[in-house]
Amino acid sequence: MAKKNLLLGRGEELTRKIPPPKSKGGKAYPYSWTEAKQRLLPKIEEAISELEQAPDSTHPGGLGVMSMTLHPSFLAKSYFPSNMLKRFDLQCVGSKQILVTPEKTTKQGEPVIEASSDLYVSGSIGAFRAMRDGIISEELTKGVKNEITELEDLGVLDAESKIKAIVPTNPLLEVALHSPADIDIFGEFESYVTQLGGKVDAFRRVRSGGLTFVPVMMPLEQVGELAKFSMLRVVRSMPKLRAGLPNVARVAVGSKMPDFPENKAVINDQIRAAIFDGGVGNTEFGEWVREIVLGTGDPFPDGLSHGIGVTSAYLFGSLVDGEPLPVPYTGVDHYRVLDTHSDALDPHLYDVLNMISGVLASGEYPLANLSLGPELPVEDDDVSAWTSKLDEILSEGNTLLTVAVGNSGELPGIDGRIQPPSDAVNALSVGAANSEGVDWARATYSSKGPGRSPGFVKPDGISFGGSRNEPYLAYNPYTANKVEGIQGTSFASPNTMRFKRVATS
């Protein structure tokens, strides 16, 4: 019998109750309760033993952290083990996606590598003992038992697994801490670092969601001990701040100096776009650009050159030799966040992030551009402070932020991958095309995808950013003809924002 199409006809069927289709049975579990009990009890016994033997100073508030890996068949939100966590007074403080080959599968054939989720679960040693005892006694509800059988693995986080790329000559570290909502563990972390001969820059810490990011100065021989702190998620050498071009020279081009448009107004005077960069330092942009200085240092030549190029890309796009500058779509508030100020505990990175976050959190700007960020490739299992903080702000939906993906595309392997915060799911990440013609391709310097979960499809797109054969033509008042040939995703990003027209009414 043909199914009724209620959109095309027989709308009267909607006047009576239509029951849902009959269920084909409950969710298939790869392990029985008996199998789950036999598999998990030795693992939790070993984990409890490790927690009991660890020094008290590594367990702030008496809390330890275990990783609990879900079976790949139970990744939907409806399978989150909330009943189990509540029953044993445990708290999920974070998670990451991993690849795992389960012992058994609910699918046909032999188990294969599949995506799964690692939950970071905190609790007292007593809470983990209660979980062990509950499994042994089996005095648990059906819901709790089901959630326990959904676990593929569990164990204490290995300290070595928390340590990422460490530069032997750089004692400045970036640390991410799990931060439970109801417990302040930061003071105990500071005390622990002091015991190891280090120093925490508490003033510059960044809190985002359930994580706290903070700079730490630490003797590198103590990093292994630092990673034993139970609430530490990851430690790495503090990355540098990228805000530069591919390693090619700027070139002065153009047969004559371009004329300014006769009408120096903007197409839409109801809004302004925000650009965060190295400043403009010249009044020739004054009709359209308001420079706002957030830092405490002086501007520097490379920062100004970069800021001028980014601002020109948004105002005018890539110039056409011999033609006047086009009328900009909107005005710009250029926030100078790059300057000469730096100190040992923060070579710009956290100060700049906090400046940008404060402006974006105001919700004042519907359009903003960011052509800078940490100089490191995104990692599948750990988020950066920049991505975490900006994604949180952008989730409010007040601002479209275009972000340059970086210029590392010619580096091998993971080093050529996109750079934070272009992996933010709530931002528009932009790579560079090498031409404005029909035979365009990805510029070789443009950093490559994928992004990280859940935004694997990154960059979101590419826009013209210049190349050696076809440079991006930007207005620069400091050059001879005031036109400069440049290239980089730094200019592809504002070039994309420029084509986001906003209605005037």
XYZ file of C-alpha atoms in Angstrom:
505
model
C 0.000 0.000 0.000
C 1.415 3.379 -1.012
C 2.416 5.734 1.808
C 0.234 8.807 2.282
C 1.852 12.091 1.305
C 0.266 14.583 3.674
C 1.930 17.543 2.000
C 0.297 16.883 -1.362
C -3.071 15.606 -0.250
C -5.253 13.936 2.390
C -4.566 16.658 4.935
C -7.590 15.426 6.855
C -5.342 12.660 8.176
C -3.785 15.278 10.438
C -7.047 15.600 12.363
C -6.505 12.267 14.116
C -3.637 10.854 16.138
C -1.062 9.044 14.017
C 1.042 6.624 16.100
C 4.803 6.468 15.502
C 6.227 3.443 13.695
C 6.791 0.400 15.866
C 10.220 0.112 17.397
C 12.503 -2.556 15.995
C 13.987 -3.183 19.433
C 16.396 -1.457 21.781
C 19.983 -0.438 21.153
C 22.314 -3.377 20.594
C 25.135 -3.523 23.131
C 28.497 -5.021 22.134
C 29.082 -6.352 25.657
C 26.764 -8.045 28.120
C 26.771 -6.816 31.713
C 28.858 -9.820 32.732
C 31.404 -9.085 29.972
C 31.537 -5.388 30.881
C 32.119 -6.249 34.528
C 34.948 -8.652 33.703
C 36.569 -6.163 31.311
C 36.351 -3.007 33.414
C 36.961 -4.152 37.009
C 40.720 -4.836 36.527
C 41.076 -1.464 34.781
C 39.376 0.515 37.527
C 41.306 -1.387 40.229
C 44.579 -0.419 38.534
C 43.462 3.203 38.132
C 42.486 3.490 41.808
C 45.839 2.047 42.823
C 47.657 4.695 40.748
C 45.583 7.481 42.290
C 46.271 6.197 45.816
C 50.034 6.122 45.228
C 50.249 9.650 43.753
C 51.365 12.516 46.059
C 48.540 14.561 47.596
C 49.994 17.716 46.013
C 49.078 16.388 42.565
C 45.388 16.003 43.516
C 43.871 19.461 44.102
C 40.844 19.247 46.356
C 41.509 15.517 46.631
C 40.414 15.069 42.999
C 41.819 12.673 40.466
C 40.975 12.418 36.771
C 40.269 9.308 34.726
C 39.718 9.007 31.013
C 36.635 6.980 30.105
C 36.424 5.947 26.466
C 32.982 5.381 25.010
C 32.370 2.512 22.625
C 32.039 3.951 19.078
C 28.382 2.820 18.973
C 27.462 5.276 21.735
C 28.561 8.708 20.545
C 25.115 10.320 20.333
C 24.358 12.878 23.052
C 21.524 10.689 24.300
C 24.114 8.110 25.405
C 26.103 10.501 27.600
C 26.568 8.602 30.908
C 24.835 11.199 33.092
C 23.188 8.564 35.333
C 26.503 6.874 36.044
C 28.269 10.159 36.831
C 25.489 11.282 39.173
C 25.318 7.904 40.919
C 29.003 7.982 41.864
C 29.405 11.761 42.394
C 31.681 12.149 39.371
C 31.963 15.121 36.994
C 32.865 15.258 33.316
C 35.394 18.103 32.959
C 36.248 17.685 29.286
C 36.411 15.385 26.303
C 38.254 14.776 23.058
C 37.728 12.702 19.956
C 39.965 9.670 19.491
C 40.278 6.697 17.171
C 39.814 3.280 18.740
C 39.464 -0.352 17.661
C 36.859 -1.864 20.021
C 37.172 -5.450 21.238
C 33.683 -6.219 19.913
C 31.337 -4.430 17.538
C 27.590 -4.288 17.001
C 28.145 -4.254 13.250
C 28.749 -7.124 10.878
C 32.338 -8.235 10.419
C 35.447 -7.798 12.538
C 36.020 -4.619 14.599
C 37.772 -1.794 12.739
C 39.225 1.555 13.758
C 36.397 3.989 14.476
C 35.987 7.473 15.914
C 35.063 7.570 19.556
C 35.084 9.996 22.476
C 37.347 10.153 25.511
C 35.641 11.685 28.538
C 37.782 13.296 31.237
C 36.029 12.451 34.503
C 37.052 13.946 37.844
C 36.207 12.734 41.314
C 37.637 11.847 44.674
C 39.372 8.538 45.205
C 36.354 7.631 47.321
C 34.044 8.273 44.369
C 36.057 5.992 42.106
C 36.088 3.332 44.840
C 32.300 3.638 45.037
C 32.122 3.005 41.290
C 34.276 -0.111 41.694
C 32.187 -1.357 44.619
C 28.953 -0.718 42.736
C 30.148 -2.779 39.806
C 31.155 -5.611 42.139
C 27.905 -5.601 44.128
C 25.733 -4.987 41.051
C 23.384 -2.916 43.237
C 22.799 -0.487 40.401
C 19.830 0.649 38.359
C 19.380 -0.654 34.842
C 20.229 2.791 33.461
C 23.557 2.941 35.305
C 24.423 -0.612 34.252
C 23.679 0.222 30.619
C 25.941 3.270 30.728
C 28.771 1.246 32.239
C 28.469 -1.312 29.425
C 28.840 1.574 26.948
C 32.434 2.088 28.123
C 35.189 0.664 25.960
C 38.072 1.579 28.249
C 39.047 3.604 31.305
C 42.199 4.512 33.182
C 44.257 7.299 34.745
C 45.677 9.818 32.282
C 49.354 9.159 31.659
C 51.456 12.252 32.429
C 53.540 11.810 29.280
C 50.433 11.942 27.100
C 49.731 15.472 28.353
C 53.090 16.819 27.157
C 53.067 18.223 23.628
C 55.815 19.924 21.619
C 58.482 21.271 23.976
C 61.175 23.583 22.587
C 64.408 22.820 24.511
C 65.434 26.481 24.612
C 62.071 27.891 25.705
C 61.184 27.701 29.433
C 57.895 29.546 28.843
C 55.020 27.056 28.734
C 51.331 27.156 27.948
C 49.265 25.061 30.357
C 45.600 24.143 30.092
C 43.821 23.071 33.275
C 40.481 21.384 33.747
C 38.392 23.760 35.830
C 35.390 22.157 37.550
C 32.568 24.632 37.989
C 32.222 24.197 41.756
C 35.868 23.859 42.839
C 38.717 26.387 42.631
C 41.879 24.397 41.993
C 44.005 27.266 40.689
C 45.591 28.185 44.031
C 46.765 24.608 44.534
C 48.182 24.603 41.008
C 50.191 27.753 41.783
C 51.557 26.132 44.948
C 52.502 22.981 43.047
C 54.327 24.971 40.352
C 56.204 26.932 43.020
C 57.354 23.649 44.611
C 58.820 22.682 41.238
C 60.706 25.965 40.926
C 58.318 27.575 38.459
C 56.161 30.688 38.247
C 52.533 31.039 37.173
C 51.340 34.221 35.450
C 47.920 34.223 37.119
C 47.156 37.749 35.880
C 47.040 36.596 32.248
C 45.085 33.377 32.672
C 42.199 32.850 30.255
C 39.077 30.973 31.334
C 36.936 29.412 28.613
C 34.235 26.852 29.252
C 35.689 24.173 31.493
C 39.326 25.051 30.781
C 41.765 27.605 32.165
C 44.795 28.510 30.037
C 47.782 30.124 31.735
C 51.458 30.948 30.987
C 53.975 29.168 33.226
C 57.729 29.717 33.462
C 59.242 26.367 34.398
C 62.646 24.597 34.390
C 62.201 22.163 31.504
C 63.566 19.229 33.489
C 60.479 19.551 35.700
C 57.884 19.355 32.920
C 57.327 15.642 33.540
C 56.522 16.342 37.198
C 54.291 19.263 36.214
C 52.241 16.958 33.974
C 51.439 14.720 36.962
C 49.077 17.381 38.313
C 45.752 15.599 37.957
C 43.732 18.531 36.589
C 46.326 19.449 33.958
C 44.976 18.805 30.463
C 47.988 19.720 28.303
C 51.346 21.478 28.518
C 53.329 22.770 25.529
C 55.953 25.388 24.765
C 54.314 28.777 24.440
C 53.803 29.344 20.699
C 54.822 32.583 19.032
C 52.335 35.025 17.617
C 52.023 34.900 13.845
C 51.110 38.027 11.990
C 53.356 37.956 8.964
C 53.595 37.130 5.304
C 55.028 34.237 3.349
C 58.776 34.487 3.098
C 58.821 36.695 -0.003
C 59.715 40.331 -0.495
C 57.116 43.054 -0.833
C 57.358 44.785 -4.181
C 56.373 48.325 -5.144
C 54.200 48.138 -8.267
C 51.847 50.288 -10.304
C 52.471 52.655 -13.154
C 51.059 55.671 -11.320
C 49.738 56.733 -7.956
C 46.056 55.769 -7.593
C 43.461 58.493 -7.132
C 41.158 58.544 -4.142
C 37.470 58.155 -4.951
C 35.637 61.436 -5.450
C 33.073 60.334 -2.900
C 34.986 59.549 0.273
C 31.903 58.308 2.080
C 31.124 54.606 2.499
C 28.337 52.550 0.968
C 26.907 51.742 4.422
C 27.514 54.302 7.160
C 25.350 52.472 9.715
C 28.002 49.947 10.712
C 31.746 49.674 11.165
C 34.007 46.652 10.844
C 36.690 45.772 13.406
C 40.212 44.809 12.324
C 42.740 43.597 14.901
C 46.326 44.081 13.726
C 49.495 46.190 13.871
C 47.978 49.620 13.262
C 47.890 51.958 10.255
C 49.793 54.973 11.557
C 48.796 57.273 8.707
C 46.050 59.840 8.323
C 45.450 59.075 4.626
C 43.000 56.392 5.780
C 41.361 58.916 8.083
C 38.181 59.266 6.024
C 37.336 55.630 6.646
C 39.600 54.297 9.416
C 39.705 55.066 13.113
C 42.838 53.658 14.756
C 42.348 52.556 18.374
C 45.467 51.690 20.367
C 44.931 48.932 22.961
C 48.507 48.039 23.827
C 51.058 49.966 25.864
C 54.013 49.788 23.477
C 55.025 51.634 20.333
C 54.136 50.536 16.799
C 56.848 48.731 14.846
C 57.468 48.765 11.053
C 56.511 45.155 10.266
C 53.343 45.451 12.343
C 52.331 48.676 10.598
C 53.036 47.230 7.146
C 50.915 44.204 7.946
C 48.111 46.290 9.436
C 48.049 48.649 6.435
C 47.874 45.731 3.998
C 45.037 44.042 5.897
C 43.091 47.303 6.168
C 43.595 48.135 2.468
C 42.383 44.646 1.530
C 39.116 45.245 3.369
C 38.590 48.823 2.191
C 39.517 48.459 -1.479
C 40.149 44.814 -2.373
C 43.025 44.079 -4.724
C 43.638 47.294 -6.663
C 43.539 47.599 -10.446
C 46.564 49.450 -11.802
C 45.638 52.869 -13.144
C 42.138 52.919 -11.677
C 41.017 55.047 -8.695
C 40.407 53.470 -5.315
C 36.837 52.136 -5.011
C 34.430 53.464 -2.412
C 34.642 51.227 0.700
C 31.566 49.354 1.860
C 31.906 50.396 5.517
C 34.194 52.265 7.841
C 36.794 50.470 9.961
C 37.856 50.553 13.571
C 41.440 49.298 13.411
C 42.520 48.037 16.845
C 46.281 48.130 17.171
C 47.023 45.053 19.280
C 50.576 44.433 18.031
C 53.346 46.650 19.377
C 56.841 46.601 20.829
C 55.710 45.724 24.356
C 56.578 42.239 25.549
C 57.841 40.563 28.706
C 59.241 37.179 29.620
C 55.900 35.699 30.645
C 53.961 36.779 27.567
C 55.494 37.594 24.192
C 52.171 39.144 23.098
C 50.108 35.945 22.909
C 47.788 36.216 25.926
C 47.734 40.008 26.102
C 46.595 40.177 22.475
C 43.938 37.484 22.987
C 42.499 39.315 25.983
C 42.379 42.602 24.048
C 40.545 40.988 21.134
C 38.173 39.058 23.388
C 37.155 42.199 25.229
C 36.210 44.019 22.023
C 34.334 41.095 20.444
C 32.445 40.345 23.658
C 30.879 43.808 23.461
C 28.825 42.652 20.452
C 29.352 46.055 18.842
C 30.689 44.822 15.503
C 28.720 42.706 13.004
C 31.941 42.247 10.978
C 35.490 41.635 12.221
C 38.735 40.259 10.835
C 41.655 38.465 12.441
C 44.833 37.860 10.438
C 46.972 36.722 13.365
C 47.085 34.010 16.019
C 49.363 31.350 17.550
C 52.024 30.009 15.208
C 51.317 26.288 15.525
C 49.201 23.761 13.629
C 45.870 22.708 15.098
C 45.936 19.421 17.002
C 43.112 16.882 16.930
C 43.183 16.131 20.640
C 43.787 19.553 22.185
C 42.238 22.951 21.655
C 44.143 26.239 21.898
C 43.210 29.122 24.191
C 42.514 31.283 21.142
C 40.068 28.877 19.542
C 38.313 28.042 22.787
C 37.849 31.647 23.927
C 36.848 33.135 20.564
C 34.479 30.275 19.731
C 32.729 30.872 23.041
C 32.240 34.590 22.266
C 31.219 34.022 18.643
C 28.569 31.487 19.688
C 26.409 34.465 20.685
C 25.917 35.086 16.956
C 26.570 38.830 17.018
C 29.686 38.911 14.827
C 30.911 37.352 11.611
C 34.644 36.907 12.182
C 36.840 36.099 9.194
C 40.116 34.413 10.196
C 43.231 33.809 8.109
C 44.291 30.148 8.213
C 48.043 30.839 8.107
C 50.848 30.626 5.583
C 52.421 27.266 6.451
C 51.014 25.327 3.479
C 54.417 24.498 2.002
C 55.614 22.787 5.193
C 55.428 18.966 5.301
C 52.827 16.941 7.162
C 51.010 18.345 10.161
C 53.188 21.478 10.170
C 51.351 22.616 7.041
C 47.949 22.374 8.718
C 45.710 25.367 9.463
C 46.578 27.404 12.544
C 44.412 28.581 15.464
C 41.960 30.183 15.759
C 40.949 29.307 12.182
C 39.667 25.962 13.499
C 36.881 27.793 15.372
C 33.512 26.385 14.302
C 31.808 29.754 14.792
C 34.290 31.704 12.628
C 34.749 31.840 8.849
C 38.257 30.517 8.155
C 39.786 31.687 4.877
C 42.655 30.333 2.811
C 44.287 32.002 -0.186
C 43.844 31.533 -3.936
C 46.788 32.348 -6.192
C 44.848 34.250 -8.883
C 41.708 36.242 -9.555
C 41.461 34.645 -13.005
C 39.552 31.561 -14.091
C 42.603 29.313 -13.654
C 42.924 29.934 -9.930
C 44.164 27.342 -7.459
C 45.009 27.196 -3.783
C 48.118 29.279 -3.178
C 50.939 26.934 -2.208
C 51.640 28.883 0.989
C 48.023 28.682 2.189
C 47.733 26.340 5.195
C 45.748 23.173 4.538
C 42.895 21.402 6.297
C 41.443 19.518 7.899
C 40.292 21.378 10.968
C 39.592 19.640 14.248
C 36.361 18.108 15.526
C 33.655 19.154 15.001
C 34.861 21.516 12.250
C 36.812 19.105 10.075
C 35.888 20.898 6.835
C 38.290 23.806 7.116
C 39.164 26.226 5.604
C 35.581 27.252 4.936
C 36.725 28.682 1.618
C 39.491 30.534 -0.183
C 39.765 34.028 -1.598
C 42.402 35.813 -3.639
C 45.466 36.410 -1.483
C 48.196 36.974 -4.059
C 51.099 34.949 -5.422
C 54.538 35.527 -6.885
C 53.124 35.703 -10.402
C 50.045 37.708 -9.438
C 50.584 39.705 -6.243
C 47.755 41.206 -4.256
C 47.827 44.970 -4.896
C 47.339 46.953 -1.704
C 47.388 50.668 -1.003
C 50.427 51.609 1.081
C 51.103 55.322 1.677
C 54.752 54.590 2.499
C 55.734 53.245 -0.948
C 56.723 55.228 -4.045
C 53.533 54.871 -6.070
C 51.544 53.964 -2.956
C 50.727 50.544 -4.410
C 52.424 47.433 -3.083
C 52.399 43.817 -4.274
C 51.915 41.418 -1.345
C 50.635 37.922 -0.698
C 49.238 35.924 2.188
C 46.103 34.525 3.759
C 46.250 37.686 5.882
C 44.791 39.539 2.888
C 42.518 36.799 1.581
C 40.636 36.930 4.880
C 39.640 40.647 4.859
C 39.112 40.350 1.107
C 36.359 37.832 1.928
C 34.844 40.011 4.654
C 34.728 42.860 2.145
C 32.211 40.978 0.015
C 29.848 40.542 2.939
C 27.469 43.396 2.085
C 25.186 44.619 4.834
C 21.819 46.193 4.086
C 21.514 49.916 4.761
C 18.057 49.595 6.254
